[in-house]
């Protein structure tokens, strides 16, 4: 018997790449910083603090970090493994299970939608960052752009003998509480957001013209993205030294300033301190919110982790990467929440209101509540500029990877044509994303952003994730995957794999399925404030969701029809790894994948070479 496993020397190019034609990270730091920058997104800053406050404050941290251990780290590790093993993007990793290659296509389409509206959110932060150069801040008081409903305080009327009197005072008597009528007003920051920044229309039906200051900010955001990605990971890997670290400097500055303010302690106490409500742990909704936030904040099953890990060296310790990045992500959420709630506590103190009346979620927190709180501070322009600079950088960091998913998949699908034209591919991709983002900077733009955010991420991502886990753990085989991992990391003990088997086979899939089922049952049509979406808007949203995930069954059916043999034989063939599923370099394939190499060589050789199965 002749041995077919010929020794091959691993050579690297001048850049130190294992795979010169595709490229690798220049060093470990670039890989980790890029993953940290991608995982830590805007949700860590404006979604987590509100969720923690709503779900019991410090009590919420218990299920939050428990879900990190049970679901977050295992699935983050799984995606790192898959991408690093084959050094391919989200499309080509499904050579392991050809029947489900549509999952990779769904990931690319999902990222395309996300890239459109995420770019718009970055444009919002750019606009506010530029507006912060004005002194006083333009949203600190009701100026010429405001209407009669703008006020820093609510208007109080008194019903006296059937007549309503404003600002009641008569012979030094106050109005009895039973006769007081309080009319809520819009704060200057809220009207500035609606009337100046967005120039918001009445609803999705009223599109209106393009808001040109937002369109210009959108263009500037696109140009920053192109500059960072022009040479792929070789350029973005250098940019993240700043973009992944500087937000922490800003958060630290805001935190130090925030905790020195009067009333800050009350804000922090409500966030994670003594005001925490431990009884909330008895509510199922709290655990669902913790699992959902963990899942979405780590960007699991979006294709980003698969893409970034595909540029790792083959023997990189991806387990360490998964643990470090996941833990940093969760700790950052708490860190940012303290910085935000300390300032909100100060605002509540100044207004004499409970914390709950000043806390908002999402856009309301980032562009209304927090800017209003910052406007009350000395040197408010500085604090406002730093805050929106942080929002801009955090958003930009995530946008880098979102677009990298798209360009990587395109170049992997057409390596001969597109790899040598990476710069042109990046420019064209970013240009298309900019043009498609223009409807989102019309006067109805915020409604489109909310619609895309609701229907391209929530349920869709859970469907993709459940299919991904099913494909690699149950069809490809978790035990086979463990053997692949040991080719990269070396042999591990049975006890080490016992935990990962429990998570991959049982715990994590169950959590994903429960969240998916709950999300479908508890779904409510999207709204923006008090504005309801028209029926056609909701229907369009569901069409977007369907367009993302329909490729999973469509591609499966297409491949079944193209395969040869009986239906059972076709299904069995497409549930088995294709010939192309293997480590990228021959030297890394070892004995487990040498049989395939032998058969290919024997087909072109007259020698009688015998190949044995090594599986």
XYZ file of C-alpha atoms in Angstrom:
615
model
C 0.000 0.000 0.000
C 1.297 3.406 -0.949
C 0.807 6.366 1.397
C -0.889 9.276 -0.295
C -0.293 11.826 2.461
C 2.685 13.550 0.844
C 4.356 16.137 3.097
C 3.684 19.715 2.104
C 5.589 22.663 3.536
C 3.493 25.584 4.755
C 4.782 28.782 3.174
C 3.618 32.314 3.898
C 3.815 35.407 1.754
C 5.491 38.681 2.727
C 2.395 39.660 4.721
C 2.601 36.493 6.807
C -0.587 35.028 5.325
C -1.204 31.291 5.385
C -3.562 31.742 2.429
C -2.014 34.477 0.257
C -4.768 34.516 -2.366
C -7.427 35.090 0.292
C -5.513 36.736 3.106
C -5.363 36.290 6.882
C -5.348 38.580 9.874
C -1.944 40.188 10.322
C -2.005 39.286 14.019
C -4.242 38.061 16.818
C -5.028 41.581 18.042
C -6.646 42.617 14.757
C -8.863 39.552 14.821
C -10.013 40.108 18.416
C -10.518 43.857 18.043
C -12.575 43.388 14.884
C -14.779 40.799 16.591
C -15.191 43.035 19.641
C -16.061 45.994 17.415
C -18.630 43.916 15.543
C -20.262 42.333 18.588
C -20.490 45.577 20.547
C -23.088 47.522 18.621
C -25.684 50.173 19.227
C -27.921 47.699 21.067
C -25.385 47.520 23.890
C -25.723 51.274 24.384
C -29.396 52.039 23.856
C -31.245 48.724 24.223
C -29.577 46.891 27.105
C -29.806 49.744 29.687
C -33.556 50.041 29.120
C -34.071 46.258 29.253
C -32.118 46.024 32.498
C -34.138 48.850 34.046
C -37.460 47.367 32.854
C -36.652 43.851 34.038
C -35.588 44.475 37.598
C -32.254 46.284 37.311
C -29.434 44.248 38.840
C -31.701 41.193 38.957
C -31.654 41.157 35.146
C -27.890 40.522 35.175
C -28.459 37.016 36.566
C -30.385 35.645 33.548
C -28.344 37.870 31.223
C -25.010 36.296 32.125
C -26.557 32.835 32.541
C -27.797 32.989 28.949
C -24.301 34.023 27.908
C -22.955 30.748 29.323
C -25.772 28.512 28.076
C -26.350 29.972 24.634
C -24.085 32.916 23.795
C -20.600 31.446 24.139
C -21.508 27.961 22.747
C -23.035 29.364 19.544
C -20.338 32.023 19.179
C -17.726 29.257 19.520
C -19.601 27.081 17.008
C -19.545 29.777 14.324
C -15.857 30.503 14.964
C -15.115 26.816 14.465
C -16.998 26.527 11.181
C -15.480 29.605 9.564
C -11.920 28.907 10.684
C -11.964 25.246 9.656
C -12.757 25.778 5.981
C -11.551 29.406 5.579
C -14.691 30.294 3.636
C -17.515 32.797 4.013
C -21.184 32.104 4.908
C -22.039 30.774 1.430
C -19.275 28.228 1.033
C -19.307 26.854 4.595
C -22.464 25.015 3.587
C -20.404 22.654 1.515
C -20.624 20.683 4.762
C -24.394 20.290 4.231
C -25.157 21.201 0.578
C -28.902 20.829 1.145
C -28.865 23.920 3.395
C -26.714 26.212 1.272
C -29.689 28.545 1.118
C -28.933 29.484 4.744
C -25.759 31.185 3.564
C -27.692 33.059 0.900
C -30.232 34.174 3.502
C -27.385 35.510 5.648
C -26.062 37.600 2.757
C -29.501 39.037 1.945
C -30.174 39.755 5.617
C -26.878 41.634 5.908
C -27.751 43.625 2.799
C -30.946 44.916 4.416
C -29.198 45.576 7.725
C -26.380 47.474 5.990
C -28.945 49.845 4.456
C -30.631 50.994 7.650
C -27.537 50.709 9.869
C -25.820 53.195 7.583
C -28.740 55.569 8.133
C -28.427 55.306 11.922
C -24.729 56.164 11.609
C -25.791 59.199 9.545
C -28.084 60.282 12.402
C -25.166 60.207 14.827
C -22.989 62.166 12.388
C -25.634 64.877 12.089
C -25.942 65.196 15.865
C -22.177 65.185 16.238
C -21.916 68.172 13.888
C -24.869 69.881 15.597
C -23.035 69.529 18.903
C -20.555 72.203 17.826
C -23.250 74.839 18.424
C -23.378 76.607 21.776
C -25.815 76.386 23.375
C -26.922 73.036 22.013
C -29.800 73.573 19.565
C -32.083 71.142 21.432
C -31.530 72.794 24.824
C -34.504 75.133 24.385
C -37.487 75.783 22.130
C -36.184 77.908 19.256
C -37.694 79.118 15.990
C -38.253 75.575 14.705
C -40.496 74.648 17.647
C -44.291 74.807 17.731
C -46.660 75.826 20.525
C -46.505 72.321 22.014
C -42.817 72.685 22.887
C -41.961 73.250 26.532
C -39.450 72.103 29.125
C -42.241 71.558 31.648
C -45.858 70.384 31.340
C -48.570 73.049 31.279
C -50.943 72.993 34.252
C -54.546 74.247 34.026
C -57.032 74.687 36.843
C -60.751 74.047 36.438
C -62.411 76.850 38.413
C -66.211 77.003 38.316
C -66.224 75.305 34.952
C -63.616 77.661 33.459
C -60.150 76.385 32.642
C -57.444 78.800 33.796
C -53.793 78.485 32.796
C -50.959 78.748 35.337
C -53.488 79.082 38.178
C -52.774 81.614 40.923
C -55.457 83.689 42.651
C -55.055 85.522 45.950
C -52.039 83.340 46.738
C -54.184 80.218 46.644
C -53.105 77.115 44.792
C -55.377 74.980 42.697
C -56.831 71.900 44.446
C -55.280 68.740 43.030
C -58.728 67.446 42.081
C -59.197 70.447 39.776
C -55.723 70.395 38.176
C -55.417 69.434 34.521
C -51.859 68.635 33.364
C -51.253 68.821 29.646
C -48.104 66.948 28.540
C -45.807 68.906 26.282
C -42.967 67.872 23.982
C -39.469 68.592 25.209
C -37.108 70.675 23.031
C -34.943 67.610 22.373
C -37.968 65.602 21.195
C -39.148 68.338 18.843
C -35.613 68.882 17.546
C -35.379 65.165 16.693
C -38.760 65.135 14.937
C -38.916 68.581 13.336
C -35.275 69.392 12.556
C -33.163 66.237 12.367
C -35.743 63.923 10.777
C -38.303 66.438 9.533
C -40.628 63.529 10.247
C -43.860 63.122 8.293
C -47.131 61.871 9.731
C -46.625 58.278 8.679
C -45.261 55.729 6.214
C -47.816 56.858 3.617
C -46.341 60.363 3.459
C -42.845 59.891 2.034
C -41.939 63.505 1.377
C -38.659 64.726 -0.124
C -35.154 63.619 0.790
C -33.803 65.360 3.911
C -30.578 66.603 2.380
C -28.531 67.134 5.534
C -29.143 63.451 6.359
C -28.361 62.411 2.774
C -25.004 64.202 3.007
C -24.250 62.583 6.371
C -25.196 59.233 4.805
C -22.722 59.885 1.998
C -19.993 60.790 4.490
C -20.674 57.623 6.480
C -20.420 55.578 3.264
C -17.103 57.215 2.409
C -15.682 56.334 5.829
C -16.768 52.733 5.307
C -15.196 52.541 1.837
C -11.919 53.952 3.153
C -11.777 51.341 5.912
C -12.693 48.359 3.701
C -10.908 49.324 0.491
C -8.299 46.588 0.990
C -10.487 44.173 2.914
C -9.250 42.977 6.285
C -5.779 44.377 5.615
C -7.128 47.925 5.879
C -10.045 47.385 8.292
C -7.727 45.436 10.605
C -5.654 48.587 11.079
C -8.666 50.872 11.549
C -10.071 48.811 14.433
C -7.080 49.660 16.618
C -8.849 53.011 16.983
C -12.525 52.249 16.358
C -12.703 49.279 18.746
C -10.841 50.934 21.630
C -11.683 54.639 21.550
C -15.383 54.148 22.460
C -14.194 52.714 25.795
C -12.232 55.889 26.439
C -15.335 57.972 25.758
C -17.566 55.757 27.912
C -15.045 56.045 30.743
C -14.992 59.860 30.420
C -18.802 60.015 30.405
C -18.940 57.611 33.344
C -16.522 59.662 35.454
C -18.448 62.839 34.659
C -21.799 61.172 35.221
C -21.141 59.693 38.666
C -20.028 63.102 39.974
C -23.424 64.672 39.198
C -26.114 65.243 41.790
C -28.766 62.544 41.521
C -26.441 60.173 39.657
C -26.534 57.686 42.490
C -30.308 57.357 42.179
C -29.958 56.562 38.496
C -27.334 53.880 39.092
C -29.348 52.435 41.992
C -32.339 51.974 39.703
C -30.128 50.455 37.017
C -28.230 47.775 38.948
C -28.170 48.910 42.590
C -30.299 48.517 45.698
C -33.484 49.401 43.810
C -33.202 46.143 41.855
C -36.360 44.052 41.916
C -35.407 40.414 42.492
C -39.025 39.286 42.235
C -38.806 39.976 38.488
C -36.838 36.746 38.168
C -40.119 34.892 38.617
C -41.424 36.369 35.347
C -40.781 34.411 32.158
C -40.552 37.621 30.099
C -37.355 38.595 31.931
C -35.627 35.376 30.888
C -36.867 35.731 27.331
C -35.498 39.300 27.158
C -32.152 38.145 28.567
C -31.837 35.360 25.997
C -32.917 37.616 23.127
C -30.510 40.413 24.076
C -27.638 37.926 24.422
C -28.412 36.398 21.057
C -28.757 39.648 19.141
C -25.929 41.566 20.823
C -23.432 38.824 19.921
C -24.708 38.893 16.307
C -25.037 35.112 16.234
C -26.064 33.614 12.868
C -25.726 36.895 10.986
C -22.731 35.584 9.039
C -20.356 38.135 10.566
C -18.648 35.702 12.936
C -18.314 33.121 10.164
C -16.731 35.737 7.915
C -14.257 37.135 10.436
C -13.160 33.691 11.660
C -12.582 32.551 8.062
C -9.520 34.823 7.995
C -7.955 33.155 11.073
C -4.917 30.941 10.865
C -5.892 27.265 10.921
C -4.477 26.548 14.380
C -5.775 29.717 16.028
C -7.365 29.117 19.453
C -10.916 30.073 18.521
C -12.268 28.861 21.873
C -10.334 31.614 23.629
C -11.599 34.133 21.057
C -15.228 33.169 21.655
C -14.955 33.365 25.443
C -13.071 36.675 25.502
C -15.250 38.494 22.955
C -18.527 37.253 24.476
C -17.575 38.272 28.003
C -16.290 41.677 26.866
C -19.579 42.229 25.039
C -21.701 41.628 28.147
C -19.461 43.578 30.492
C -19.495 46.522 28.086
C -23.298 46.581 28.179
C -23.222 47.010 31.960
C -20.391 49.546 31.753
C -22.272 51.690 29.210
C -25.505 51.364 31.177
C -23.919 52.833 34.307
C -22.574 55.797 32.300
C -26.005 56.459 30.785
C -28.108 56.007 33.920
C -25.845 58.231 36.012
C -26.628 61.154 33.685
C -30.330 60.243 33.446
C -30.444 60.163 37.245
C -29.129 63.727 37.277
C -31.793 64.820 34.791
C -34.519 63.184 36.894
C -33.143 65.049 39.926
C -33.256 68.404 38.129
C -36.841 67.878 36.950
C -38.002 66.315 40.200
C -39.305 63.284 38.310
C -38.985 59.536 38.901
C -36.321 57.799 36.798
C -39.014 55.929 34.893
C -40.364 59.159 33.394
C -37.055 60.122 31.769
C -35.876 56.684 30.595
C -36.580 55.804 26.969
C -35.643 52.953 24.652
C -33.840 52.839 21.327
C -33.850 56.047 19.305
C -35.618 57.837 22.156
C -32.744 57.128 24.538
C -29.923 57.943 22.122
C -31.385 60.981 20.363
C -33.897 62.452 22.828
C -33.446 61.538 26.507
C -29.646 61.400 26.766
C -28.972 64.510 24.607
C -31.493 66.405 26.752
C -29.677 65.289 29.891
C -26.308 66.322 28.448
C -27.677 69.771 27.585
C -28.092 70.419 31.330
C -24.380 69.981 32.041
C -21.663 72.628 31.989
C -19.626 72.452 28.768
C -22.558 70.559 27.272
C -21.175 70.839 23.737
C -18.132 68.768 24.709
C -20.152 65.990 26.356
C -22.615 65.899 23.486
C -19.850 65.728 20.885
C -18.122 62.875 22.734
C -21.349 60.914 23.106
C -22.305 61.118 19.441
C -18.736 60.446 18.382
C -18.972 57.241 20.387
C -22.301 56.317 18.742
C -20.777 57.017 15.322
C -17.667 54.893 15.932
C -19.597 51.981 17.477
C -22.019 51.949 14.558
C -19.244 52.244 11.995
C -17.358 49.328 13.543
C -20.364 47.043 13.140
C -20.991 48.322 9.621
C -17.477 47.260 8.604
C -18.243 43.608 9.276
C -21.786 43.747 7.881
C -20.380 44.860 4.519
C -17.417 42.501 4.822
C -19.887 39.605 4.899
C -21.303 40.695 1.545
C -17.967 41.329 -0.195
C -16.392 38.158 1.201
C -19.261 35.997 -0.050
C -19.135 37.596 -3.483
C -15.358 37.168 -3.786
C -15.474 33.575 -2.477
C -18.195 32.735 -5.001
C -16.177 34.229 -7.886
C -12.527 34.094 -6.769
C -10.973 34.270 -10.243
C -12.901 37.414 -11.163
C -13.451 39.387 -7.960
C -10.531 38.734 -5.609
C -8.161 40.774 -7.718
C -10.759 43.583 -7.895
C -11.530 43.824 -4.181
C -11.304 47.622 -4.094
C -13.773 48.021 -6.955
C -16.090 45.459 -5.378
C -16.061 47.371 -2.077
C -16.771 50.713 -3.765
C -19.653 49.268 -5.798
C -21.182 47.479 -2.797
C -21.032 50.595 -0.618
C -22.403 52.689 -3.467
C -25.428 50.425 -3.862
C -26.015 50.465 -0.099
C -25.931 54.286 -0.167
C -28.450 54.547 -3.001
C -30.803 52.047 -1.369
C -30.514 54.024 1.859
C -31.845 57.253 0.329
C -35.535 56.323 0.915
C -34.591 55.989 4.593
C -33.524 59.646 4.744
C -36.782 61.010 3.373
C -39.290 62.509 5.780
C -40.756 59.044 6.258
C -37.277 57.562 6.644
C -37.508 56.724 10.348
C -40.576 54.589 9.620
C -38.629 52.617 7.004
C -35.686 52.183 9.380
C -38.003 50.839 12.095
C -39.743 48.547 9.595
C -36.465 47.073 8.338
C -35.140 46.657 11.870
C -38.288 44.787 12.915
C -38.655 42.445 9.958
C -35.072 41.693 8.857
C -33.584 40.760 12.223
C -35.915 39.514 14.946
C -37.761 36.422 13.715
C -35.618 35.948 10.608
C -32.395 35.659 12.595
C -33.903 33.022 14.878
C -35.071 30.951 11.897
C -31.598 31.124 10.360
C -29.947 30.228 13.659
C -32.154 27.211 14.320
C -31.450 25.948 10.793
C -27.724 26.543 11.217
C -27.586 24.544 14.465
C -29.680 21.773 12.925
C -27.407 21.614 9.888
C -24.050 21.433 11.656
C -24.964 19.608 14.866
C -27.638 17.132 13.770
C -27.009 16.631 10.028
C -23.279 17.175 9.581
C -22.816 15.766 13.072
C -21.627 17.295 16.302
C -19.163 14.465 16.902
C -17.687 14.868 13.433
C -17.402 18.602 14.075
C -15.512 17.904 17.310
C -12.979 15.861 15.321
C -12.583 18.838 12.982
C -11.960 21.092 15.969
C -9.298 18.750 17.324
C -7.491 19.014 13.990
C -7.133 22.736 14.810
C -6.729 22.730 18.592
C -5.369 19.266 19.321
C -6.927 16.498 21.382
C -9.163 17.491 24.288
C -10.497 15.410 27.154
C -13.916 13.772 27.223
C -14.960 16.041 30.096
C -14.084 19.129 28.046
C -16.362 18.053 25.201
C -19.123 16.867 27.534
C -20.144 20.475 28.262
C -20.055 21.544 24.613
C -22.040 18.499 23.547
C -24.688 19.318 26.156
C -24.928 22.908 24.897
C -24.814 22.162 21.171
C -27.111 19.133 21.177
C -29.667 20.185 23.785
C -29.435 23.455 25.723
C -28.659 26.061 23.046
C -31.041 24.657 20.380
C -33.860 24.522 22.937
C -33.265 28.151 23.931
C -33.283 29.261 20.277
C -36.500 27.351 19.524
C -38.240 28.732 22.632
C -37.260 32.314 21.732
C -38.429 31.757 18.136
C -41.783 30.349 19.228
C -42.281 33.095 21.804
C -41.372 35.810 19.325
C -43.958 34.526 16.850
C -46.690 34.201 19.475
C -46.041 37.590 21.082
C -45.456 39.486 17.830
C -47.029 42.931 17.654
C -47.101 45.132 14.535
C -44.373 47.784 14.641
C -45.137 51.324 15.715
C -43.109 54.482 15.947
C -44.207 56.323 19.049
C -47.972 56.615 18.684
C -47.889 56.277 14.894
C -49.421 53.027 13.653
C -48.173 51.393 10.462
C -50.675 50.917 7.629
C -51.689 47.371 6.737
C -49.702 47.506 3.515
C -46.594 48.487 5.492
C -46.929 45.501 7.822
C -47.595 43.226 4.817
C -44.477 44.599 3.120
C -42.503 43.869 6.270
C -43.592 40.232 6.232
C -42.687 40.065 2.534
C -39.180 41.264 3.428
C -38.904 38.551 6.081
C -40.141 35.933 3.630
C -37.719 37.140 0.949
C -34.802 36.615 3.347
C -35.640 33.098 4.528
C -37.387 31.669 1.449
C -34.010 30.849 -0.090
C -33.504 28.074 2.450
C -36.297 25.852 1.041
C -35.890 27.139 -2.526
C -32.204 26.179 -2.732
C -32.904 22.838 -1.019
C -35.604 21.949 -3.546
C -33.428 23.116 -6.456
C -30.542 20.900 -5.359
C -32.818 17.919 -4.827
C -34.180 18.293 -8.352
C -30.681 18.573 -9.835
C -29.258 15.565 -7.983
C -29.276 12.072 -9.452
C -30.787 8.858 -8.137
C -33.818 8.018 -6.051
C -35.315 10.656 -3.696
C -33.718 8.982 -0.676
C -30.342 8.776 -2.394
C -30.538 12.450 -3.385
C -31.426 13.500 0.149
C -28.635 11.392 1.631
C -26.122 12.796 -0.858
C -27.069 16.416 -0.134
C -26.917 15.844 3.621
C -23.331 14.619 3.291
C -20.297 16.924 2.925
C -19.335 17.706 -0.642
C -15.853 17.070 -2.028
C -14.998 20.748 -1.505
C -15.645 20.630 2.263
C -12.204 20.484 3.827
C -9.497 22.742 5.239
C -8.410 25.267 2.649
C -4.744 24.206 2.567
C -3.616 20.706 1.732
C -1.150 20.618 4.611
C -3.967 21.043 7.143
C -6.169 18.242 5.827
C -4.265 15.489 7.582
C -5.320 11.863 7.553
C -9.041 12.529 8.009
C -9.325 14.257 4.648
C -6.529 12.421 2.799
C -8.867 9.816 1.273
C -10.524 12.428 -0.886
C -7.128 13.723 -1.963
C -6.007 10.219 -2.813
C -9.012 9.509 -5.006
C -8.481 12.690 -6.967
C -4.818 11.844 -7.525
C -5.561 8.240 -8.416
C -8.018 9.390 -11.075
C -5.164 11.090 -12.891
C -2.467 8.442 -12.234
C -1.651 5.068 -13.849
C -0.119 3.812 -10.602
C -2.152 1.470 -8.434
C -2.593 3.627 -5.345
C -4.756 2.193 -2.594
C -6.654 4.667 -0.401
C -8.022 3.787 2.988
C -10.774 5.504 4.887
C -9.444 7.417 7.860
C -12.803 8.415 9.321
